[in-house]
PDB file of C-alpha atoms in Angstrom:
ATOM      1  CA  MET S  32    -143.410 161.800 -61.210  1.00 65.00           C
ATOM      2  CA  GLY S  33    -146.445 159.385 -61.014  1.00 91.00           C
ATOM      3  CA  PHE S  34    -145.069 157.511 -64.014  1.00 98.00           C
ATOM      4  CA  HIS S  35    -142.192 156.319 -61.776  1.00 98.00           C
ATOM      5  CA  LYS S  36    -144.066 154.576 -59.134  1.00 97.00           C
ATOM      6  CA  ALA S  37    -146.149 151.350 -58.960  1.00 97.00           C
ATOM      7  CA  PRO S  38    -148.225 150.173 -60.410  1.00 97.00           C
ATOM      8  CA  ASN S  39    -145.961 150.959 -63.444  1.00 98.00           C
ATOM      9  CA  THR S  40    -142.771 149.282 -64.362  1.00 98.00           C
ATOM     10  CA  TYR S  41    -140.102 151.972 -64.709  1.00 98.00           C
ATOM     11  CA  THR S  42    -136.317 152.369 -64.730  1.00 98.00           C
ATOM     12  CA  GLY S  43    -134.132 152.621 -61.621  1.00 98.00           C
ATOM     13  CA  GLU S  44    -130.476 152.340 -60.907  1.00 98.00           C
ATOM     14  CA  VAL S  45    -127.949 152.530 -63.812  1.00 98.00           C
ATOM     15  CA  ARG S  46    -124.402 150.854 -63.425  1.00 98.00           C
ATOM     16  CA  ILE S  47    -121.514 152.001 -65.585  1.00 98.00           C
ATOM     17  CA  LYS S  48    -117.970 150.877 -65.868  1.00 98.00           C
ATOM     18  CA  VAL S  49    -115.275 153.692 -66.074  1.00 98.00           C
ATOM     19  CA  LYS S  50    -111.640 153.926 -66.618  1.00 98.00           C
ATOM     20  CA  ASP S  51    -110.667 156.092 -63.765  1.00 98.00           C
ATOM     21  CA  VAL S  52    -113.509 156.021 -60.746  1.00 98.00           C
ATOM     22  CA  LYS S  53    -111.740 159.203 -58.979  1.00 98.00           C
ATOM     23  CA  ARG S  54    -112.108 161.146 -62.459  1.00 98.00           C
ATOM     24  CA  SER S  55    -115.696 159.974 -62.743  1.00 98.00           C
ATOM     25  CA  LEU S  56    -116.578 160.765 -59.318  1.00 98.00           C
ATOM     26  CA  ALA S  57    -115.241 164.085 -59.577  1.00 98.00           C
ATOM     27  CA  PHE S  58    -117.438 164.818 -62.751  1.00 98.00           C
ATOM     28  CA  TYR S  59    -120.558 163.317 -61.437  1.00 98.00           C
ATOM     29  CA  LYS S  60    -120.437 165.282 -58.039  1.00 98.00           C
ATOM     30  CA  GLU S  61    -119.263 168.638 -59.442  1.00 98.00           C
ATOM     31  CA  VAL S  62    -120.731 168.599 -62.817  1.00 98.00           C
ATOM     32  CA  ILE S  63    -124.128 166.567 -62.542  1.00 98.00           C
ATOM     33  CA  GLY S  64    -124.712 167.266 -58.715  1.00 98.00           C
ATOM     34  CA  PHE S  65    -124.803 163.768 -57.304  1.00 98.00           C
ATOM     35  CA  ASN S  66    -124.124 163.114 -53.673  1.00 98.00           C
ATOM     36  CA  VAL S  67    -122.054 159.987 -52.776  1.00 98.00           C
ATOM     37  CA  LEU S  68    -124.042 157.410 -50.607  1.00 98.00           C
ATOM     38  CA  ASN S  69    -121.374 154.642 -50.632  1.00 97.00           C
ATOM     39  CA  GLU S  70    -117.706 154.553 -51.913  1.00 97.00           C
ATOM     40  CA  THR S  71    -114.730 152.180 -52.031  1.00 97.00           C
ATOM     41  CA  GLU S  72    -111.411 152.368 -53.863  1.00 97.00           C
ATOM     42  CA  HIS S  73    -113.039 151.314 -57.016  1.00 97.00           C
ATOM     43  CA  THR S  74    -116.709 151.767 -56.909  1.00 98.00           C
ATOM     44  CA  ALA S  75    -119.115 154.677 -56.040  1.00 98.00           C
ATOM     45  CA  GLU S  76    -123.034 154.632 -55.372  1.00 98.00           C
ATOM     46  CA  LEU S  77    -124.709 158.083 -56.156  1.00 98.00           C
ATOM     47  CA  THR S  78    -127.843 159.423 -54.985  1.00 98.00           C
ATOM     48  CA  ALA S  79    -129.907 162.675 -55.270  1.00 98.00           C
ATOM     49  CA  ASP S  80    -132.075 162.016 -52.092  1.00 97.00           C
ATOM     50  CA  GLY S  81    -129.599 160.422 -49.831  1.00 97.00           C
ATOM     51  CA  LYS S  82    -131.465 157.032 -49.889  1.00 97.00           C
ATOM     52  CA  ASN S  83    -131.882 155.563 -53.299  1.00 97.00           C
ATOM     53  CA  VAL S  84    -128.988 154.812 -55.864  1.00 98.00           C
ATOM     54  CA  LEU S  85    -129.540 156.300 -59.191  1.00 98.00           C
ATOM     55  CA  LEU S  86    -126.018 155.841 -60.661  1.00 98.00           C
ATOM     56  CA  SER S  87    -123.391 153.418 -59.634  1.00 98.00           C
ATOM     57  CA  ILE S  88    -119.740 153.496 -61.008  1.00 98.00           C
ATOM     58  CA  GLU S  89    -117.224 150.864 -61.108  1.00 98.00           C
ATOM     59  CA  GLN S  90    -113.646 150.843 -62.260  1.00 98.00           C
ATOM     60  CA  PRO S  91    -112.795 147.213 -63.103  1.00 97.00           C
ATOM     61  CA  PRO S  92    -109.189 145.895 -63.310  1.00 96.00           C
ATOM     62  CA  ASN S  93    -107.806 146.108 -66.938  1.00 94.00           C
ATOM     63  CA  ILE S  94    -110.582 148.320 -68.198  1.00 97.00           C
ATOM     64  CA  ALA S  95    -110.474 149.439 -71.595  1.00 97.00           C
ATOM     65  CA  PRO S  96    -111.859 152.690 -73.362  1.00 97.00           C
ATOM     66  CA  LYS S  97    -115.461 152.653 -74.372  1.00 97.00           C
ATOM     67  CA  GLN S  98    -116.111 151.091 -77.814  1.00 97.00           C
ATOM     68  CA  GLN S  99    -117.782 152.894 -80.567  1.00 95.00           C
ATOM     69  CA  GLY S 100    -119.975 151.086 -83.056  1.00 97.00           C
ATOM     70  CA  THR S 101    -121.476 148.666 -80.501  1.00 98.00           C
ATOM     71  CA  THR S 102    -124.713 148.172 -78.661  1.00 98.00           C
ATOM     72  CA  GLY S 103    -124.992 149.460 -75.192  1.00 98.00           C
ATOM     73  CA  LEU S 104    -125.647 152.697 -73.495  1.00 98.00           C
ATOM     74  CA  TYR S 105    -126.742 155.735 -75.694  1.00 98.00           C
ATOM     75  CA  HIS S 106    -127.731 157.678 -72.464  1.00 98.00           C
ATOM     76  CA  PHE S 107    -129.273 157.502 -69.356  1.00 98.00           C
ATOM     77  CA  ALA S 108    -131.863 160.312 -68.333  1.00 98.00           C
ATOM     78  CA  LEU S 109    -132.264 162.072 -65.155  1.00 98.00           C
ATOM     79  CA  LEU S 110    -135.864 163.382 -64.691  1.00 98.00           C
ATOM     80  CA  LEU S 111    -136.046 166.725 -62.819  1.00 98.00           C
ATOM     81  CA  PRO S 112    -139.195 167.653 -60.969  1.00 97.00           C
ATOM     82  CA  GLU S 113    -139.538 171.208 -62.434  1.00 97.00           C
ATOM     83  CA  ARG S 114    -138.573 173.363 -65.362  1.00 98.00           C
ATOM     84  CA  SER S 115    -136.959 175.819 -63.079  1.00 98.00           C
ATOM     85  CA  ASP S 116    -134.735 172.915 -61.798  1.00 98.00           C
ATOM     86  CA  LEU S 117    -133.708 172.403 -65.641  1.00 98.00           C
ATOM     87  CA  GLY S 118    -133.097 176.335 -65.867  1.00 98.00           C
ATOM     88  CA  ARG S 119    -130.741 176.074 -62.819  1.00 98.00           C
ATOM     89  CA  VAL S 120    -128.821 173.024 -64.332  1.00 98.00           C
ATOM     90  CA  LEU S 121    -128.429 174.843 -67.600  1.00 98.00           C
ATOM     91  CA  GLN S 122    -127.124 177.876 -65.804  1.00 97.00           C
ATOM     92  CA  HIS S 123    -124.454 175.737 -64.122  1.00 97.00           C
ATOM     93  CA  LEU S 124    -123.345 173.806 -66.994  1.00 98.00           C
ATOM     94  CA  VAL S 125    -123.011 176.969 -69.069  1.00 97.00           C
ATOM     95  CA  HIS S 126    -120.992 178.646 -66.199  1.00 96.00           C
ATOM     96  CA  LEU S 127    -118.791 175.378 -66.479  1.00 97.00           C
ATOM     97  CA  ASN S 128    -118.389 175.641 -70.243  1.00 97.00           C
ATOM     98  CA  ILE S 129    -119.463 171.973 -70.556  1.00 97.00           C
ATOM     99  CA  PRO S 130    -120.414 171.095 -74.333  1.00 97.00           C
ATOM    100  CA  LEU S 131    -123.855 170.648 -74.469  1.00 98.00           C
ATOM    101  CA  GLY S 132    -126.812 169.493 -76.708  1.00 98.00           C
ATOM    102  CA  ALA S 133    -130.366 170.616 -76.046  1.00 98.00           C
ATOM    103  CA  SER S 134    -133.695 169.889 -77.527  1.00 98.00           C
ATOM    104  CA  ASP S 135    -137.458 170.309 -77.051  1.00 98.00           C
ATOM    105  CA  HIS S 136    -139.217 167.022 -77.640  1.00 98.00           C
ATOM    106  CA  HIS S 137    -142.688 168.507 -77.129  1.00 97.00           C
ATOM    107  CA  VAL S 138    -143.275 166.053 -74.141  1.00 98.00           C
ATOM    108  CA  SER S 139    -140.253 167.302 -72.437  1.00 98.00           C
ATOM    109  CA  GLU S 140    -137.260 169.750 -72.475  1.00 98.00           C
ATOM    110  CA  ALA S 141    -133.752 168.026 -72.523  1.00 98.00           C
ATOM    111  CA  LEU S 142    -130.095 168.925 -72.119  1.00 98.00           C
ATOM    112  CA  TYR S 143    -127.486 166.361 -73.297  1.00 98.00           C
ATOM    113  CA  LEU S 144    -123.809 165.788 -72.424  1.00 98.00           C
ATOM    114  CA  ASN S 145    -121.177 163.080 -71.985  1.00 98.00           C
ATOM    115  CA  ASP S 146    -119.078 161.942 -69.031  1.00 98.00           C
ATOM    116  CA  PRO S 147    -115.229 161.592 -69.229  1.00 98.00           C
ATOM    117  CA  ASP S 148    -115.702 157.976 -70.736  1.00 98.00           C
ATOM    118  CA  GLY S 149    -118.203 159.192 -73.447  1.00 98.00           C
ATOM    119  CA  ASN S 150    -121.302 157.634 -71.577  1.00 98.00           C
ATOM    120  CA  GLY S 151    -124.256 159.673 -72.698  1.00 98.00           C
ATOM    121  CA  ILE S 152    -126.239 161.725 -70.244  1.00 98.00           C
ATOM    122  CA  GLU S 153    -129.629 163.412 -70.767  1.00 98.00           C
ATOM    123  CA  ILE S 154    -131.072 165.747 -68.118  1.00 98.00           C
ATOM    124  CA  TYR S 155    -134.542 166.719 -68.539  1.00 98.00           C
ATOM    125  CA  SER S 156    -137.848 168.022 -67.295  1.00 98.00           C
ATOM    126  CA  ASP S 157    -141.346 166.789 -68.581  1.00 98.00           C
ATOM    127  CA  ARG S 158    -144.043 169.024 -69.586  1.00 98.00           C
ATOM    128  CA  ASP S 159    -147.402 168.289 -68.072  1.00 97.00           C
ATOM    129  CA  ALA S 160    -148.769 165.019 -69.245  1.00 97.00           C
ATOM    130  CA  SER S 161    -152.032 166.911 -70.159  1.00 97.00           C
ATOM    131  CA  LYS S 162    -150.215 168.595 -72.785  1.00 97.00           C
ATOM    132  CA  TRP S 163    -148.816 165.349 -74.507  1.00 98.00           C
ATOM    133  CA  ILE S 164    -150.548 164.505 -77.731  1.00 98.00           C
ATOM    134  CA  TRP S 165    -151.737 160.906 -78.165  1.00 98.00           C
ATOM    135  CA  GLN S 166    -153.208 159.230 -81.166  1.00 96.00           C
ATOM    136  CA  ASP S 167    -153.966 155.738 -81.665  1.00 94.00           C
ATOM    137  CA  SER S 168    -151.710 154.800 -78.637  1.00 96.00           C
ATOM    138  CA  GLN S 169    -148.753 156.598 -79.910  1.00 98.00           C
ATOM    139  CA  VAL S 170    -147.406 159.922 -78.369  1.00 98.00           C
ATOM    140  CA  ALA S 171    -146.202 162.712 -80.495  1.00 98.00           C
ATOM    141  CA  MET S 172    -142.586 163.495 -79.883  1.00 97.00           C
ATOM    142  CA  THR S 173    -140.436 165.822 -81.905  1.00 95.00           C
ATOM    143  CA  THR S 174    -136.601 167.067 -81.754  1.00 95.00           C
ATOM    144  CA  GLU S 175    -136.897 170.915 -82.059  1.00 97.00           C
ATOM    145  CA  THR S 176    -134.468 173.629 -80.776  1.00 97.00           C
ATOM    146  CA  LEU S 177    -134.775 174.300 -77.104  1.00 98.00           C
ATOM    147  CA  ASP S 178    -135.906 177.599 -75.843  1.00 98.00           C
ATOM    148  CA  ALA S 179    -132.948 177.960 -73.681  1.00 97.00           C
ATOM    149  CA  GLN S 180    -133.489 181.595 -72.584  1.00 97.00           C
ATOM    150  CA  GLY S 181    -136.996 180.721 -71.548  1.00 98.00           C
ATOM    151  CA  VAL S 182    -135.538 177.699 -69.657  1.00 98.00           C
ATOM    152  CA  LEU S 183    -132.946 179.868 -68.074  1.00 97.00           C
ATOM    153  CA  ALA S 184    -135.651 182.539 -67.203  1.00 97.00           C
ATOM    154  CA  GLU S 185    -137.464 179.801 -65.022  1.00 96.00           C
ATOM    155  CA  ALA S 186    -134.398 179.699 -62.822  1.00 95.00           C
ATOM    156  CA  LYS S 187    -135.195 183.229 -61.706  1.00 90.00           C
ATOM    157  CA  GLY S 188    -131.314 183.693 -60.765  1.00 85.00           C
ATOM    158  CA  GLU S 189    -131.569 181.263 -57.999  1.00 91.00           C
ATOM    159  CA  PRO S 190    -127.997 179.485 -57.730  1.00 92.00           C
ATOM    160  CA  TRP S 191    -127.656 175.823 -58.422  1.00 95.00           C
ATOM    161  CA  HIS S 192    -126.492 173.636 -55.599  1.00 94.00           C
ATOM    162  CA  SER S 193    -126.906 169.846 -56.701  1.00 97.00           C
ATOM    163  CA  LEU S 194    -129.485 167.503 -57.997  1.00 98.00           C
ATOM    164  CA  PRO S 195    -132.985 168.000 -56.632  1.00 98.00           C
ATOM    165  CA  GLU S 196    -133.960 165.286 -53.907  1.00 97.00           C
ATOM    166  CA  ASN S 197    -136.812 163.866 -56.138  1.00 96.00           C
ATOM    167  CA  THR S 198    -134.865 163.390 -59.134  1.00 98.00           C
ATOM    168  CA  VAL S 199    -135.284 160.115 -60.844  1.00 98.00           C
ATOM    169  CA  MET S 200    -133.988 157.893 -63.388  1.00 98.00           C
ATOM    170  CA  GLY S 201    -136.418 159.014 -66.073  1.00 98.00           C
ATOM    171  CA  HIS S 202    -135.518 156.603 -68.893  1.00 98.00           C
ATOM    172  CA  VAL S 203    -132.752 154.650 -70.213  1.00 98.00           C
ATOM    173  CA  HIS S 204    -131.989 154.925 -73.986  1.00 98.00           C
ATOM    174  CA  LEU S 205    -129.860 151.957 -75.613  1.00 98.00           C
ATOM    175  CA  HIS S 206    -128.126 151.080 -78.835  1.00 98.00           C
ATOM    176  CA  VAL S 207    -129.561 147.729 -80.031  1.00 98.00           C
ATOM    177  CA  SER S 208    -128.796 145.468 -82.997  1.00 98.00           C
ATOM    178  CA  SER S 209    -132.352 144.667 -84.124  1.00 97.00           C
ATOM    179  CA  LEU S 210    -135.545 146.715 -83.410  1.00 97.00           C
ATOM    180  CA  LYS S 211    -137.757 143.894 -84.205  1.00 96.00           C
ATOM    181  CA  GLU S 212    -136.226 141.465 -81.816  1.00 96.00           C
ATOM    182  CA  THR S 213    -135.595 144.163 -79.274  1.00 97.00           C
ATOM    183  CA  GLU S 214    -139.342 145.148 -79.454  1.00 97.00           C
ATOM    184  CA  ALA S 215    -140.518 141.516 -78.910  1.00 97.00           C
ATOM    185  CA  PHE S 216    -138.181 141.025 -75.943  1.00 98.00           C
ATOM    186  CA  TYR S 217    -139.377 144.260 -74.142  1.00 98.00           C
ATOM    187  CA  ASP S 218    -142.979 143.871 -75.053  1.00 98.00           C
ATOM    188  CA  GLN S 219    -143.647 140.007 -74.712  1.00 98.00           C
ATOM    189  CA  GLY S 220    -141.170 139.407 -72.089  1.00 98.00           C
ATOM    190  CA  LEU S 221    -140.781 142.407 -69.894  1.00 98.00           C
ATOM    191  CA  GLY S 222    -144.229 144.114 -70.262  1.00 98.00           C
ATOM    192  CA  PHE S 223    -143.435 147.440 -71.992  1.00 98.00           C
ATOM    193  CA  LYS S 224    -145.493 148.852 -74.940  1.00 98.00           C
ATOM    194  CA  THR S 225    -144.277 150.653 -77.861  1.00 98.00           C
ATOM    195  CA  VAL S 226    -145.551 154.477 -77.786  1.00 98.00           C
ATOM    196  CA  ALA S 227    -143.553 156.053 -80.580  1.00 98.00           C
ATOM    197  CA  ARG S 228    -141.268 155.392 -83.357  1.00 96.00           C
ATOM    198  CA  TYR S 229    -138.681 157.324 -85.391  1.00 93.00           C
ATOM    199  CA  GLY S 230    -138.606 155.767 -88.862  1.00 91.00           C
ATOM    200  CA  ARG S 231    -137.031 152.277 -88.733  1.00 92.00           C
ATOM    201  CA  GLN S 232    -134.042 153.201 -86.625  1.00 96.00           C
ATOM    202  CA  ALA S 233    -135.593 154.130 -83.298  1.00 97.00           C
ATOM    203  CA  MET S 234    -138.435 153.258 -80.942  1.00 98.00           C
ATOM    204  CA  PHE S 235    -139.603 154.207 -77.622  1.00 98.00           C
ATOM    205  CA  MET S 236    -141.428 152.104 -75.000  1.00 98.00           C
ATOM    206  CA  SER S 237    -143.189 152.590 -71.660  1.00 98.00           C
ATOM    207  CA  THR S 238    -145.744 151.399 -69.180  1.00 98.00           C
ATOM    208  CA  GLY S 239    -148.703 153.430 -67.707  1.00 98.00           C
ATOM    209  CA  GLY S 240    -148.948 155.905 -70.522  1.00 98.00           C
ATOM    210  CA  TYR S 241    -145.520 157.678 -70.014  1.00 98.00           C
ATOM    211  CA  HIS S 242    -143.909 158.935 -73.187  1.00 98.00           C
ATOM    212  CA  HIS S 243    -140.941 156.451 -72.704  1.00 98.00           C
ATOM    213  CA  HIS S 244    -139.083 154.614 -69.862  1.00 98.00           C
ATOM    214  CA  LEU S 245    -137.034 152.862 -72.801  1.00 98.00           C
ATOM    215  CA  GLY S 246    -135.453 154.412 -75.762  1.00 98.00           C
ATOM    216  CA  LEU S 247    -133.942 151.727 -78.445  1.00 98.00           C
ATOM    217  CA  ASN S 248    -132.104 152.633 -81.539  1.00 98.00           C
ATOM    218  CA  THR S 249    -129.835 151.013 -84.258  1.00 98.00           C
ATOM    219  CA  TRP S 250    -128.034 154.251 -84.940  1.00 97.00           C
ATOM    220  CA  ALA S 251    -124.708 152.126 -84.212  1.00 97.00           C
ATOM    221  CA  GLY S 252    -125.540 150.122 -87.073  1.00 97.00           C
ATOM    222  CA  GLU S 253    -128.192 147.222 -87.843  1.00 96.00           C
ATOM    223  CA  GLY S 254    -126.577 144.099 -86.500  1.00 97.00           C
ATOM    224  CA  ALA S 255    -124.164 146.013 -84.296  1.00 98.00           C
ATOM    225  CA  PRO S 256    -121.986 143.747 -81.817  1.00 97.00           C
ATOM    226  CA  ALA S 257    -122.165 144.017 -78.142  1.00 97.00           C
ATOM    227  CA  PRO S 258    -119.077 145.829 -76.841  1.00 97.00           C
ATOM    228  CA  ASP S 259    -116.191 143.904 -74.969  1.00 96.00           C
ATOM    229  CA  PRO S 260    -117.145 143.019 -71.519  1.00 94.00           C
ATOM    230  CA  GLU S 261    -113.738 144.657 -70.312  1.00 95.00           C
ATOM    231  CA  SER S 262    -114.598 148.160 -71.983  1.00 97.00           C
ATOM    232  CA  ALA S 263    -116.027 151.263 -70.195  1.00 98.00           C
ATOM    233  CA  GLY S 264    -119.940 151.489 -70.562  1.00 98.00           C
ATOM    234  CA  LEU S 265    -123.080 149.942 -69.504  1.00 98.00           C
ATOM    235  CA  ASP S 266    -122.712 147.159 -67.052  1.00 98.00           C
ATOM    236  CA  TRP S 267    -126.411 146.905 -66.246  1.00 98.00           C
ATOM    237  CA  PHE S 268    -129.610 148.794 -65.541  1.00 98.00           C
ATOM    238  CA  THR S 269    -132.607 148.358 -63.374  1.00 98.00           C
ATOM    239  CA  LEU S 270    -136.313 147.667 -63.983  1.00 98.00           C
ATOM    240  CA  ILE S 271    -138.390 148.263 -60.872  1.00 98.00           C
ATOM    241  CA  TYR S 272    -141.737 146.183 -61.038  1.00 98.00           C
ATOM    242  CA  PRO S 273    -144.817 146.798 -58.660  1.00 98.00           C
ATOM    243  CA  ASP S 274    -144.203 143.522 -56.597  1.00 98.00           C
ATOM    244  CA  ALA S 275    -142.504 140.298 -56.528  1.00 98.00           C
ATOM    245  CA  ASP S 276    -145.415 138.544 -58.499  1.00 98.00           C
ATOM    246  CA  ALA S 277    -144.936 141.079 -61.314  1.00 98.00           C
ATOM    247  CA  VAL S 278    -141.057 139.955 -61.401  1.00 98.00           C
ATOM    248  CA  GLU S 279    -142.003 136.354 -61.289  1.00 98.00           C
ATOM    249  CA  GLN S 280    -144.417 136.697 -64.108  1.00 98.00           C
ATOM    250  CA  ALA S 281    -141.922 138.748 -66.285  1.00 98.00           C
ATOM    251  CA  VAL S 282    -139.340 135.838 -65.558  1.00 98.00           C
ATOM    252  CA  ALA S 283    -141.902 133.145 -66.684  1.00 98.00           C
ATOM    253  CA  ARG S 284    -142.626 135.148 -69.923  1.00 98.00           C
ATOM    254  CA  LEU S 285    -139.045 135.507 -70.632  1.00 98.00           C
ATOM    255  CA  LYS S 286    -138.378 131.560 -70.190  1.00 97.00           C
ATOM    256  CA  ASN S 287    -141.302 131.015 -72.437  1.00 97.00           C
ATOM    257  CA  MET S 288    -139.742 132.964 -75.165  1.00 96.00           C
ATOM    258  CA  GLY S 289    -136.251 131.174 -74.648  1.00 96.00           C
ATOM    259  CA  ALA S 290    -134.581 134.231 -72.977  1.00 97.00           C
ATOM    260  CA  LYS S 291    -132.258 133.348 -70.152  1.00 95.00           C
ATOM    261  CA  THR S 292    -132.552 134.666 -66.583  1.00 97.00           C
ATOM    262  CA  PHE S 293    -130.005 134.204 -63.946  1.00 97.00           C
ATOM    263  CA  ILE S 294    -129.150 135.360 -60.372  1.00 97.00           C
ATOM    264  CA  GLU S 295    -126.306 137.957 -59.784  1.00 97.00           C
ATOM    265  CA  ASP S 296    -125.561 139.197 -56.381  1.00 96.00           C
ATOM    266  CA  GLY S 297    -128.991 137.851 -55.243  1.00 97.00           C
ATOM    267  CA  PHE S 298    -130.930 139.884 -57.987  1.00 98.00           C
ATOM    268  CA  VAL S 299    -132.683 138.519 -60.929  1.00 98.00           C
ATOM    269  CA  MET S 300    -130.941 139.538 -64.152  1.00 98.00           C
ATOM    270  CA  THR S 301    -131.463 138.903 -67.925  1.00 98.00           C
ATOM    271  CA  ALA S 302    -130.256 140.383 -70.997  1.00 98.00           C
ATOM    272  CA  ASP S 303    -131.958 141.692 -73.953  1.00 98.00           C
ATOM    273  CA  PRO S 304    -131.090 140.354 -77.646  1.00 98.00           C
ATOM    274  CA  SER S 305    -128.369 142.842 -78.056  1.00 98.00           C
ATOM    275  CA  GLY S 306    -126.477 141.858 -74.693  1.00 97.00           C
ATOM    276  CA  ASN S 307    -127.678 144.804 -72.566  1.00 98.00           C
ATOM    277  CA  ARG S 308    -127.962 143.459 -69.197  1.00 98.00           C
ATOM    278  CA  ILE S 309    -131.103 144.169 -66.799  1.00 98.00           C
ATOM    279  CA  ARG S 310    -131.637 143.693 -63.150  1.00 98.00           C
ATOM    280  CA  LEU S 311    -135.283 143.098 -62.364  1.00 98.00           C
ATOM    281  CA  ILE S 312    -136.390 144.136 -58.899  1.00 98.00           C
ATOM    282  CA  TYR S 313    -139.502 145.444 -56.782  1.00 97.00           C
TER     283      TYR S 313
END
């Protein structure tokens, strides 16, 4: 999990808007395995370790269903410590008859599902970084059939209880309207480097040699509009910088690019060219 610690910049809490907070809370507790850290009538903060918030959910007034064909969240991705943890999660989801996707990406093995509002979720474990293949600062990633039986065998029949304590927000994958504009924003502004591309429709960026902290795609359509602020989906996600100076430097770079930053709830915020909102913390 060293790719999700200083001196790297990496993803933290994701906040999503939902139509029914009680329905979502039941899903995230019983299906995904989160614990509740804080809860109000219309919000909940969810954790794996009892200290750090990985996901927060909110039911705003007059919330509309999640819109298709817009920018916003493709999925957030929960990184498990071990392949055996992925085996126990798979065992649990199969037992619940949850519709799943599954892929082997060479660098990682992943399960995919949606929450009740259609927000995408990836749950994955990484292969050892020594097995990743790099060439000219680009990492080889594929999408192949998951060895589900091999993953299940790793569980050794041990029961699933909840997300492991040291689960982290491995990456966030976004629908964007333009890869060129988006790459400039995250590279020149926020300090991420492109480490992989899927043709002209998707790219992956990271710091510190990770396979990706950010996924970006135009699968909702080149020039896709931002969703209505009143619709279910992504509110914001967090990028965690090593220290206050690193945040200040990112803010200065964004201002030099003409990108806006602002303070919300005491935190520095910005938005990428597609309207995806980002909280910058350290």
